[in-house]
Amino acid sequence: MASPDITSIEVLRSQLAKAIQLEHATIPPYLTALYSIRPGANTDATQILRVIVVEEMLHLTISANLLNAIGGKPDLTVKGFVPSYPATLPDGETDFTVGVGPLSPETLKAFLKIERPAMAPAGKSRHVVRKSDDHSTHLCTLPEDATLRYYSIGEFYAAIRDAIVYLDQQAKAKGETIFTGDPKRQVTSEYYYSGGGKLWPIVDPASAAKAIDLVIQQGEGKTQAIFGDSGEIAHYYRFLQLDKNRYYQQGDSPENPTGPALTTDWSAVWPIATNLKLAALPAGSELYDAAVAFNSAYRQFLALLTRAYNGEPQVLLDAVPRMFEFRNLIQQLICNPLPGGNGNAAPTYEI
Amino acid sequence: MTSSPRLENFVAFSAQITAFNKVEIWGTGLADVYLDTIDGLVGAAVTDALLDAFAPIATLRSDAARTDRLRLEVFGSERLGPVARAIVKLWYIGVWYPLPSTWQEQFGPTARNDAFVPTPAAFVEGLLWPAIGSHPPGAKAPGYGSWRLPPNIPSF
Amino acid sequence: MSPFVKNPNRPDLAALQSDSDYDAIVVGSGISGAIIANELAQAGKRVLIVEAAPETDRTYEGYTEYLNHFYGQSAKDNQSPFPINPNAATPRGSELRKLDPLETNSSSYIVQSGPYVSDTVYTRVFGGTSIHWEAKTPRMLPQDFKTQTVFGQGRDWPIGYEDIETDYETAEREMGVSADVEDQKYLDLKFRDSYVFPMRGLPPSWLDEQVAQGIDNSQVELYGERYALKVRPFPQARNGIPNPAYDGGKGFEPTSAVASHQIDIGGRCQGNTNCVPICPVQAKYHSGKTLAKAFETGRVDLLSQAVASKVIIDDASGRVTGIETKVYHHVSSPAYKTVTLRARLYVIAANAIETPRLLLASGLRSKSGLVGRNLMDHAYLLNWALMPQICGTTRGTSCTSGIVDLRGGSFRRSQAAFAVDIHNDGWGWATGSPSTDLVELVDDGNKFGRDLRNAIIDRVSRQLLLAFMIEVMPSESNRVTVDPTYKDPLDNMRPVVSFAVPEYSMRGAAYARQFAKTLFARLGAEDHTHYDPSNYGFIAYQGDPYEIRGGNHLAGTHIMGSDPSTSVVDADQRSWDHDNLYLVGAGSMPTIGTANVSLTMAAIAYRSARKIIATLNH
Ligand SMILES: Cc1cc2nc3c(=O)[nH]c(=O)nc-3n(C[C@H](O)[C@H](O)[C@H](O)COP(=O)(O)OP(=O)(O)OC[C@H]3O[C@@H](n4cnc5c(N)ncnc54)[C@H](O)[C@@H]3O)c2cc1C
Ligand code: SF4
């Protein structure tokens, strides 16, 4: 195995904390795009986005299980955990940004990039050097040196997978293991809202590898296959259906889905501002207060998740009604016109 | 939704008669749909009269004072009262209930005379449900097991 | 698991007519028909399902259309999601009115010949009434199977609880029942030692808790015996948290929504509080989930928009030789083609009104003369009140808990047993709340703004509706008949129903009213119950007013027994008179006790499927 980037358990923990941040970082863009759809319109896009959001929550939980398994402590309330949008993600030699905005052909393009990361060509380094010349949040950076990024999200996860194997082998040589976490901190299927059988306790390299594979498979597909082992369609292809205006079914080639047709009416979307910040709202207005109220509801939700990931898995069941509560708050913001005719408001996710 | 002064007045009036704030009224996404519906039913002249009657009331400081004046000049008006009551019901449950026949005899027939839902979203956005800390049946589901907790009835 | 649906349609009528290679024809795509079709298909048999309704909701889009239709209706009666289809009409409560003595009302699809007018319904869409049902799934009590022997009332079943206990388990697996076994062990109900339900029980509502705090462990006395009361959760066929201990530790995977592409919705109930008339996410079981598996085998075909109109019999052998079926082209036109469909064996699973209707319209009364007789349905008596405290009414599944302590006991010698539902959806069923409350507060109460908002909280969030589901025993004069005077647009005779609520049930109703008053007193709840003499369900009994509502639990019109002279089918639901004909459904049940009928109906369908497969293999 190539020499891993992650050479100590502490670094592995910090990289897993970044994985949690990364999995979460996709939720605000997806959620906002989902709720930007006008009521009754675009039922196909709605279903597709909804499922993906639910699975991103699952991935978030899996990353927390991974961190817990090696004795770490997930914390979704640390400053900077929620990126300042637009956030920057690596895509091979170049970066791309993902923001909070309405569903549109452009947002769909960014979503496709998130879900189908390019892997470094054989023989090429999985790192790229890039100067941080802006203030946006950069995800998928290397340990210690934030100017170094992984080539892609895929490489970021591959490095974690390699490190788990590598570090556990080293530990085994000393008669130890890196899986020192309390198994009671693992969140299992019965606490998770939807999706039976997809959360298992992570206790050894095998269960950890299986978990990482699930995250990767649900995202980009299993070695480019449209459907994963459980017959489930990968996020990348779910999104691609919106581009191809047709559903995939078993046996299809990526170029040519043959399932039922679908259509997206890109105009049946509320004209919400992209990457809106509180500063753009008149201070003291009802609208400002509503945006602040949303952010504080979201902060409470992250605090609940943190508890769920720190030994109180049953709290996840109570967190679920919260998620529905802010669906209502987001929809409310999205229907409100911004002063001055600049489209509609949106959640700002300034946590 | 593009805003206009008339629509903004309608939102302010709606907020006052439902006890929801303007962000919540806009937040239904239905203010323009409802204003169009009402104009179509009773004629823009009646709606304008309603909004004009509310304009001076809107400037009053205390809610109690606004309520008193609304009783006298809007809800107690032969012409405006039944329309205002229909608007309250529309916001709360998403159904336009027909105006009394006496109103139609005196002020002219409305374009439709049956109870109807202007758009499926109207039912889903009914204010009655958030008022009682609940959700409309069949929509905005609050999540598995949420029903075992006490209701979260918003203060206002 | 989210089942994909294959397209199973066979539109080629000519080819279909000459296809004599089906092992079975199943009429009806409800729970009963779906179970039979799927069991047969899994056993390698070839099946044709004949369904009167269009198959639009077989896909997710069609199903979603119902939902939009539902949102868009100003009066949300319980059939409102389902469009009007005169060619295969569905009864609707809104069509009913009170009858004068000896009057017959034929303006509704079911011709009501009285004296009592029932607002009971079923739904003729793909998936039958299961699209619409509430999905409560209690088992019958062991004592319910032998009420004649034990209480001198009703009839005994030819089989007992022990005979169908494993079929109950199979039905609970297929329908995905959520319940905790500890909660369900009461009276004489028993479960296999290691048994757990597929999914954990749904949490009781906050309203349930408030009622429980007021009445748990209090007692009532009835005919000298004391009964302790307790609020208990009901088993429900809707997806909850899978129980890891299910199936000897193998666990359970819930079946989510059916669609022609992957949507992954409905894996768990979200509390839409709209189980009746339609669950938006399909967390509630409907027979489309079973049918999706059946279609997956490739051995089950579907002929939709096809109304079975005559069962053709060979006079010499008494065997069925075909089913004459009218296939219409569009719901808005009565134009149709008639085809005769053939198979080795025939299963009619069209429900307890439509199955006897079809038989009687075919001139088949059975030697016992009992086809259509012994019509049963639970009699519902509603009682409603305002709790002293805010209870958060209108949240949760339609009903999570109830009081079941009077489902059984020695009092059943004299009066009907009942189960009580605590309705999470408030007074809606009784009064049309909350829209009626709103209209009253605004129009009569002159409320708006803050006053209105406060008044709405006060009026709706404290509502408590107790629905008493009262047992009705079989009686030959309660019946479905046909009459050539009353036909539908396809020239099929419509069902004519004559029904009277038996005295035994009215004694139960009278006690139910008294019991409700006792509970309200214990809870400090304000009784708002009133029964309106102009309502079609109004009954004066011993000088007191009652309104009896239909229970939608239609049963008993082709009753099962061990003697061909006093029953229509045997314990396997095979017709005594026609040995390749099975009448499958709640119509076969000799009594219904105080259990919503469908779980038991599903259990006996599994029993019949075994018999049918054995016969076909013979
Ligand atoms: C509001 C409501 C709530 C309910 N709640 C519960 C509950 O909580 N628990 C419970 O156990 N039960 C409940 N029920 C009852 C339950 O729905 C029925 O017992 C069950 O669905 C009946 O299933 P079935 O397959 O026998 O008949 P159905 O579901 O009625 O299916 C019959 C099928 O046959 C078709 N058909 C009819 N005639 C013909 C013909 N001539 N040719 C071709 N096809 C035909 C129909 O279109 C239909 O698809 C409820 C019912 C209602 C209406
Ligand atoms: S409460 Fe809602 S999600 Fe649950 S079964 Fe009923 S309608 Fe479906």
PDB file of C-alpha atoms in Angstrom, chain C residues 338-554:
ATOM      1  CA  THR C 338     -68.063  -8.764 -23.246  1.00  0.00           C
ATOM      2  CA  VAL C 339     -65.499 -11.533 -22.948  1.00  0.00           C
ATOM      3  CA  THR C 340     -65.634 -14.949 -21.346  1.00  0.00           C
ATOM      4  CA  LEU C 341     -62.543 -15.831 -19.380  1.00  0.00           C
ATOM      5  CA  ARG C 342     -61.539 -19.365 -18.459  1.00  0.00           C
ATOM      6  CA  ALA C 343     -59.208 -21.080 -16.046  1.00  0.00           C
ATOM      7  CA  ARG C 344     -58.988 -24.301 -14.092  1.00  0.00           C
ATOM      8  CA  LEU C 345     -60.231 -22.711 -10.946  1.00  0.00           C
ATOM      9  CA  TYR C 346     -62.042 -19.503  -9.974  1.00  0.00           C
ATOM     10  CA  VAL C 347     -61.673 -17.232  -6.995  1.00  0.00           C
ATOM     11  CA  ILE C 348     -64.141 -14.435  -6.312  1.00  0.00           C
ATOM     12  CA  ALA C 349     -62.621 -11.891  -3.947  1.00  0.00           C
ATOM     13  CA  ALA C 350     -64.742  -8.870  -4.736  1.00  0.00           C
ATOM     14  CA  ASN C 351     -65.725  -8.116  -1.086  1.00  0.00           C
ATOM     15  CA  ALA C 352     -68.746  -8.964   1.055  1.00  0.00           C
ATOM     16  CA  ILE C 353     -71.163  -6.869  -1.019  1.00  0.00           C
ATOM     17  CA  GLU C 354     -69.837  -7.372  -4.538  1.00  0.00           C
ATOM     18  CA  THR C 355     -69.136 -11.117  -4.260  1.00  0.00           C
ATOM     19  CA  PRO C 356     -72.726 -12.074  -3.338  1.00  0.00           C
ATOM     20  CA  ARG C 357     -73.982  -9.474  -5.805  1.00  0.00           C
ATOM     21  CA  LEU C 358     -72.105 -11.241  -8.596  1.00  0.00           C
ATOM     22  CA  LEU C 359     -73.313 -14.684  -7.500  1.00  0.00           C
ATOM     23  CA  LEU C 360     -76.920 -13.592  -7.183  1.00  0.00           C
ATOM     24  CA  ALA C 361     -76.781 -11.773 -10.505  1.00  0.00           C
ATOM     25  CA  SER C 362     -75.532 -15.076 -11.961  1.00  0.00           C
ATOM     26  CA  GLY C 363     -78.539 -16.827 -10.432  1.00  0.00           C
ATOM     27  CA  LEU C 364     -76.445 -18.709  -7.875  1.00  0.00           C
ATOM     28  CA  ARG C 365     -78.119 -18.684  -4.484  1.00  0.00           C
ATOM     29  CA  SER C 366     -76.454 -21.881  -3.195  1.00  0.00           C
ATOM     30  CA  LYS C 367     -78.411 -24.860  -1.889  1.00  0.00           C
ATOM     31  CA  SER C 368     -78.403 -23.308   1.545  1.00  0.00           C
ATOM     32  CA  GLY C 369     -80.109 -20.215   0.134  1.00  0.00           C
ATOM     33  CA  LEU C 370     -77.663 -18.171   2.212  1.00  0.00           C
ATOM     34  CA  VAL C 371     -75.792 -16.248  -0.484  1.00  0.00           C
ATOM     35  CA  GLY C 372     -76.133 -12.594   0.468  1.00  0.00           C
ATOM     36  CA  ARG C 373     -77.613 -13.363   3.883  1.00  0.00           C
ATOM     37  CA  ASN C 374     -76.065 -12.793   7.321  1.00  0.00           C
ATOM     38  CA  LEU C 375     -74.584  -9.491   6.188  1.00  0.00           C
ATOM     39  CA  MET C 376     -72.561  -8.073   9.059  1.00  0.00           C
ATOM     40  CA  ASP C 377     -70.742  -4.849   9.768  1.00  0.00           C
ATOM     41  CA  HIS C 378     -69.661  -3.286  13.017  1.00  0.00           C
ATOM     42  CA  ALA C 379     -72.110  -0.732  14.379  1.00  0.00           C
ATOM     43  CA  TYR C 380     -70.268   2.394  15.435  1.00  0.00           C
ATOM     44  CA  LEU C 381     -71.510   4.738  18.131  1.00  0.00           C
ATOM     45  CA  LEU C 382     -69.580   7.994  18.440  1.00  0.00           C
ATOM     46  CA  ASN C 383     -69.190   9.943  21.673  1.00  0.00           C
ATOM     47  CA  TRP C 384     -67.375  13.227  21.760  1.00  0.00           C
ATOM     48  CA  ALA C 385     -66.229  15.633  24.425  1.00  0.00           C
ATOM     49  CA  LEU C 386     -63.760  18.397  25.244  1.00  0.00           C
ATOM     50  CA  MET C 387     -60.979  17.421  27.609  1.00  0.00           C
ATOM     51  CA  PRO C 388     -60.199  19.888  30.393  1.00  0.00           C
ATOM     52  CA  GLN C 389     -56.613  20.263  29.137  1.00  0.00           C
ATOM     53  CA  ILE C 390     -54.920  20.774  25.761  1.00  0.00           C
ATOM     54  CA  CYS C 391     -54.323  17.313  24.315  1.00  0.00           C
ATOM     55  CA  GLY C 392     -52.755  18.103  20.963  1.00  0.00           C
ATOM     56  CA  THR C 393     -55.584  16.459  19.060  1.00  0.00           C
ATOM     57  CA  THR C 394     -55.142  16.058  15.258  1.00  0.00           C
ATOM     58  CA  ARG C 395     -51.672  14.534  15.498  1.00  0.00           C
ATOM     59  CA  GLY C 396     -50.571  10.962  14.915  1.00  0.00           C
ATOM     60  CA  THR C 397     -52.061   8.113  12.955  1.00  0.00           C
ATOM     61  CA  SER C 398     -55.854   8.164  12.854  1.00  0.00           C
ATOM     62  CA  CYS C 399     -55.944   6.140  16.033  1.00  0.00           C
ATOM     63  CA  THR C 400     -53.119   4.743  18.121  1.00  0.00           C
ATOM     64  CA  SER C 401     -54.871   3.353  21.192  1.00  0.00           C
ATOM     65  CA  GLY C 402     -58.174   2.405  22.664  1.00  0.00           C
ATOM     66  CA  ILE C 403     -59.962   0.501  25.381  1.00  0.00           C
ATOM     67  CA  VAL C 404     -60.420  -3.171  24.629  1.00  0.00           C
ATOM     68  CA  ASP C 405     -61.285  -4.594  28.034  1.00  0.00           C
ATOM     69  CA  LEU C 406     -64.917  -5.081  27.052  1.00  0.00           C
ATOM     70  CA  ARG C 407     -64.168  -7.032  23.890  1.00  0.00           C
ATOM     71  CA  GLY C 408     -64.864 -10.196  25.859  1.00  0.00           C
ATOM     72  CA  GLY C 409     -66.642 -11.395  28.984  1.00  0.00           C
ATOM     73  CA  SER C 410     -69.679 -13.231  30.240  1.00  0.00           C
ATOM     74  CA  PHE C 411     -71.886 -10.204  29.535  1.00  0.00           C
ATOM     75  CA  ARG C 412     -71.851 -11.322  25.919  1.00  0.00           C
ATOM     76  CA  ARG C 413     -74.691 -13.713  26.806  1.00  0.00           C
ATOM     77  CA  SER C 414     -76.904 -10.621  27.012  1.00  0.00           C
ATOM     78  CA  GLN C 415     -75.359  -7.789  25.049  1.00  0.00           C
ATOM     79  CA  ALA C 416     -72.809  -7.039  22.384  1.00  0.00           C
ATOM     80  CA  ALA C 417     -69.143  -6.533  23.174  1.00  0.00           C
ATOM     81  CA  PHE C 418     -67.270  -3.473  21.937  1.00  0.00           C
ATOM     82  CA  ALA C 419     -63.818  -2.032  21.412  1.00  0.00           C
ATOM     83  CA  VAL C 420     -63.293   1.700  21.867  1.00  0.00           C
ATOM     84  CA  ASP C 421     -61.057   3.788  19.587  1.00  0.00           C
ATOM     85  CA  ILE C 422     -59.520   6.998  20.848  1.00  0.00           C
ATOM     86  CA  HIS C 423     -59.472   9.105  17.706  1.00  0.00           C
ATOM     87  CA  ASN C 424     -56.373  11.221  17.236  1.00  0.00           C
ATOM     88  CA  ASP C 425     -58.124  13.186  14.516  1.00  0.00           C
ATOM     89  CA  GLY C 426     -60.666  14.772  16.803  1.00  0.00           C
ATOM     90  CA  TRP C 427     -64.369  15.167  16.195  1.00  0.00           C
ATOM     91  CA  GLY C 428     -64.084  15.082  12.405  1.00  0.00           C
ATOM     92  CA  TRP C 429     -66.016  11.877  11.952  1.00  0.00           C
ATOM     93  CA  ALA C 430     -68.857  13.079  14.171  1.00  0.00           C
ATOM     94  CA  THR C 431     -69.140  16.752  13.320  1.00  0.00           C
ATOM     95  CA  GLY C 432     -66.922  17.562  10.336  1.00  0.00           C
ATOM     96  CA  SER C 433     -64.467  19.323  12.649  1.00  0.00           C
ATOM     97  CA  PRO C 434     -62.280  21.321  12.393  1.00  0.00           C
ATOM     98  CA  SER C 435     -63.818  23.133   9.410  1.00  0.00           C
ATOM     99  CA  THR C 436     -67.235  23.171  11.057  1.00  0.00           C
ATOM    100  CA  ASP C 437     -65.668  24.606  14.217  1.00  0.00           C
ATOM    101  CA  LEU C 438     -63.958  27.284  12.188  1.00  0.00           C
ATOM    102  CA  VAL C 439     -67.113  28.279  10.335  1.00  0.00           C
ATOM    103  CA  GLU C 440     -69.031  28.452  13.595  1.00  0.00           C
ATOM    104  CA  LEU C 441     -66.379  30.529  15.380  1.00  0.00           C
ATOM    105  CA  VAL C 442     -66.072  32.974  12.481  1.00  0.00           C
ATOM    106  CA  ASP C 443     -69.674  33.249  11.309  1.00  0.00           C
ATOM    107  CA  ASP C 444     -71.578  32.858  14.569  1.00  0.00           C
ATOM    108  CA  GLY C 445     -68.863  33.636  17.102  1.00  0.00           C
ATOM    109  CA  ASN C 446     -67.722  36.765  15.215  1.00  0.00           C
ATOM    110  CA  LYS C 447     -64.140  35.882  15.949  1.00  0.00           C
ATOM    111  CA  PHE C 448     -61.106  36.980  13.973  1.00  0.00           C
ATOM    112  CA  GLY C 449     -57.468  37.791  14.713  1.00  0.00           C
ATOM    113  CA  ARG C 450     -56.166  36.917  18.158  1.00  0.00           C
ATOM    114  CA  ASP C 451     -59.566  35.917  19.498  1.00  0.00           C
ATOM    115  CA  LEU C 452     -60.008  33.435  16.707  1.00  0.00           C
ATOM    116  CA  ARG C 453     -56.571  31.947  17.082  1.00  0.00           C
ATOM    117  CA  ASN C 454     -57.115  31.416  20.790  1.00  0.00           C
ATOM    118  CA  ALA C 455     -60.592  30.019  20.264  1.00  0.00           C
ATOM    119  CA  ILE C 456     -59.368  27.517  17.665  1.00  0.00           C
ATOM    120  CA  ILE C 457     -56.716  26.182  20.028  1.00  0.00           C
ATOM    121  CA  ASP C 458     -59.269  25.893  22.781  1.00  0.00           C
ATOM    122  CA  ARG C 459     -61.842  24.166  20.576  1.00  0.00           C
ATOM    123  CA  VAL C 460     -59.736  21.764  18.534  1.00  0.00           C
ATOM    124  CA  SER C 461     -56.751  20.792  20.672  1.00  0.00           C
ATOM    125  CA  ARG C 462     -58.964  19.516  23.486  1.00  0.00           C
ATOM    126  CA  GLN C 463     -61.172  17.304  21.357  1.00  0.00           C
ATOM    127  CA  LEU C 464     -61.694  13.699  22.338  1.00  0.00           C
ATOM    128  CA  LEU C 465     -63.702  11.358  20.138  1.00  0.00           C
ATOM    129  CA  LEU C 466     -64.404   7.856  21.370  1.00  0.00           C
ATOM    130  CA  ALA C 467     -65.672   5.572  18.636  1.00  0.00           C
ATOM    131  CA  PHE C 468     -67.343   2.438  19.952  1.00  0.00           C
ATOM    132  CA  MET C 469     -67.056  -0.468  17.555  1.00  0.00           C
ATOM    133  CA  ILE C 470     -69.968  -2.658  18.524  1.00  0.00           C
ATOM    134  CA  GLU C 471     -70.295  -6.300  17.638  1.00  0.00           C
ATOM    135  CA  VAL C 472     -73.071  -7.341  15.239  1.00  0.00           C
ATOM    136  CA  MET C 473     -74.092 -10.992  15.091  1.00  0.00           C
ATOM    137  CA  PRO C 474     -75.223 -12.733  11.891  1.00  0.00           C
ATOM    138  CA  SER C 475     -78.916 -12.518  11.127  1.00  0.00           C
ATOM    139  CA  GLU C 476     -80.437 -13.992   7.963  1.00  0.00           C
ATOM    140  CA  SER C 477     -82.723 -11.035   7.378  1.00  0.00           C
ATOM    141  CA  ASN C 478     -79.734  -8.686   7.076  1.00  0.00           C
ATOM    142  CA  ARG C 479     -78.848  -9.220   3.486  1.00  0.00           C
ATOM    143  CA  VAL C 480     -77.667  -8.244   0.030  1.00  0.00           C
ATOM    144  CA  THR C 481     -79.981  -9.032  -2.880  1.00  0.00           C
ATOM    145  CA  VAL C 482     -80.283  -7.964  -6.515  1.00  0.00           C
ATOM    146  CA  ASP C 483     -83.265  -6.721  -8.442  1.00  0.00           C
ATOM    147  CA  PRO C 484     -83.441  -6.206 -12.221  1.00  0.00           C
ATOM    148  CA  THR C 485     -85.112  -2.840 -11.597  1.00  0.00           C
ATOM    149  CA  TYR C 486     -81.807  -1.466 -10.324  1.00  0.00           C
ATOM    150  CA  LYS C 487     -78.915  -1.652 -12.759  1.00  0.00           C
ATOM    151  CA  ASP C 488     -75.702   0.254 -13.350  1.00  0.00           C
ATOM    152  CA  PRO C 489     -74.543   1.750 -16.712  1.00  0.00           C
ATOM    153  CA  LEU C 490     -72.946  -1.568 -17.728  1.00  0.00           C
ATOM    154  CA  ASP C 491     -76.308  -3.254 -17.244  1.00  0.00           C
ATOM    155  CA  ASN C 492     -75.097  -5.058 -14.129  1.00  0.00           C
ATOM    156  CA  MET C 493     -77.609  -5.388 -11.312  1.00  0.00           C
ATOM    157  CA  ARG C 494     -76.680  -3.223  -8.345  1.00  0.00           C
ATOM    158  CA  PRO C 495     -76.610  -4.504  -4.770  1.00  0.00           C
ATOM    159  CA  VAL C 496     -79.753  -3.962  -2.715  1.00  0.00           C
ATOM    160  CA  VAL C 497     -79.109  -3.929   1.017  1.00  0.00           C
ATOM    161  CA  SER C 498     -81.642  -4.534   3.791  1.00  0.00           C
ATOM    162  CA  PHE C 499     -80.295  -4.114   7.240  1.00  0.00           C
ATOM    163  CA  ALA C 500     -81.549  -3.631  10.782  1.00  0.00           C
ATOM    164  CA  VAL C 501     -79.258  -3.189  13.764  1.00  0.00           C
ATOM    165  CA  PRO C 502     -80.020  -6.230  15.941  1.00  0.00           C
ATOM    166  CA  GLU C 503     -81.421  -5.757  19.444  1.00  0.00           C
ATOM    167  CA  TYR C 504     -78.315  -7.470  20.878  1.00  0.00           C
ATOM    168  CA  SER C 505     -76.118  -4.774  19.359  1.00  0.00           C
ATOM    169  CA  MET C 506     -78.447  -1.964  20.464  1.00  0.00           C
ATOM    170  CA  ARG C 507     -78.181  -3.220  24.053  1.00  0.00           C
ATOM    171  CA  GLY C 508     -74.423  -2.955  23.581  1.00  0.00           C
ATOM    172  CA  ALA C 509     -74.881   0.549  22.151  1.00  0.00           C
ATOM    173  CA  ALA C 510     -76.998   1.657  25.094  1.00  0.00           C
ATOM    174  CA  TYR C 511     -74.308   0.468  27.465  1.00  0.00           C
ATOM    175  CA  ALA C 512     -71.628   2.089  25.292  1.00  0.00           C
ATOM    176  CA  ARG C 513     -73.309   5.473  25.735  1.00  0.00           C
ATOM    177  CA  GLN C 514     -73.460   4.989  29.478  1.00  0.00           C
ATOM    178  CA  PHE C 515     -69.845   3.821  29.537  1.00  0.00           C
ATOM    179  CA  ALA C 516     -68.743   6.899  27.572  1.00  0.00           C
ATOM    180  CA  LYS C 517     -70.511   9.170  30.058  1.00  0.00           C
ATOM    181  CA  THR C 518     -68.729   7.393  32.903  1.00  0.00           C
ATOM    182  CA  LEU C 519     -65.362   7.873  31.209  1.00  0.00           C
ATOM    183  CA  PHE C 520     -66.054  11.543  30.479  1.00  0.00           C
ATOM    184  CA  ALA C 521     -66.957  12.033  34.141  1.00  0.00           C
ATOM    185  CA  ARG C 522     -63.702  10.401  35.225  1.00  0.00           C
ATOM    186  CA  LEU C 523     -61.754  12.596  32.817  1.00  0.00           C
ATOM    187  CA  GLY C 524     -63.619  15.786  33.703  1.00  0.00           C
ATOM    188  CA  ALA C 525     -64.423  16.096  29.995  1.00  0.00           C
ATOM    189  CA  GLU C 526     -67.334  18.178  28.708  1.00  0.00           C
ATOM    190  CA  ASP C 527     -69.738  15.895  26.813  1.00  0.00           C
ATOM    191  CA  HIS C 528     -70.748  17.402  23.467  1.00  0.00           C
ATOM    192  CA  THR C 529     -72.381  14.273  22.058  1.00  0.00           C
ATOM    193  CA  HIS C 530     -75.741  14.754  20.431  1.00  0.00           C
ATOM    194  CA  TYR C 531     -77.633  12.520  18.032  1.00  0.00           C
ATOM    195  CA  ASP C 532     -79.662  14.161  15.324  1.00  0.00           C
ATOM    196  CA  PRO C 533     -83.091  12.622  14.570  1.00  0.00           C
ATOM    197  CA  SER C 534     -82.818  13.699  10.929  1.00  0.00           C
ATOM    198  CA  ASN C 535     -79.580  11.781  10.390  1.00  0.00           C
ATOM    199  CA  TYR C 536     -79.907   8.610   8.313  1.00  0.00           C
ATOM    200  CA  GLY C 537     -78.227   6.598  11.054  1.00  0.00           C
ATOM    201  CA  PHE C 538     -80.628   7.739  13.768  1.00  0.00           C
ATOM    202  CA  ILE C 539     -82.206   5.029  15.910  1.00  0.00           C
ATOM    203  CA  ALA C 540     -84.449   5.503  18.927  1.00  0.00           C
ATOM    204  CA  TYR C 541     -83.924   2.641  21.320  1.00  0.00           C
ATOM    205  CA  GLN C 542     -85.924   2.345  24.546  1.00  0.00           C
ATOM    206  CA  GLY C 543     -86.772   5.994  24.314  1.00  0.00           C
ATOM    207  CA  ASP C 544     -83.185   7.192  23.935  1.00  0.00           C
ATOM    208  CA  PRO C 545     -81.600   8.627  20.793  1.00  0.00           C
ATOM    209  CA  TYR C 546     -78.613   7.033  19.033  1.00  0.00           C
ATOM    210  CA  GLU C 547     -76.847   7.524  15.748  1.00  0.00           C
ATOM    211  CA  ILE C 548     -75.324   4.321  14.456  1.00  0.00           C
ATOM    212  CA  ARG C 549     -72.625   4.678  11.834  1.00  0.00           C
ATOM    213  CA  GLY C 550     -71.527   2.010   9.405  1.00  0.00           C
ATOM    214  CA  GLY C 551     -68.256   0.309  10.281  1.00  0.00           C
ATOM    215  CA  ASN C 552     -66.866  -0.448   6.797  1.00  0.00           C
ATOM    216  CA  HIS C 553     -66.198  -3.967   8.081  1.00  0.00           C
ATOM    217  CA  LEU C 554     -68.463  -5.790   5.689  1.00  0.00           C
TER     218      LEU C 554
END
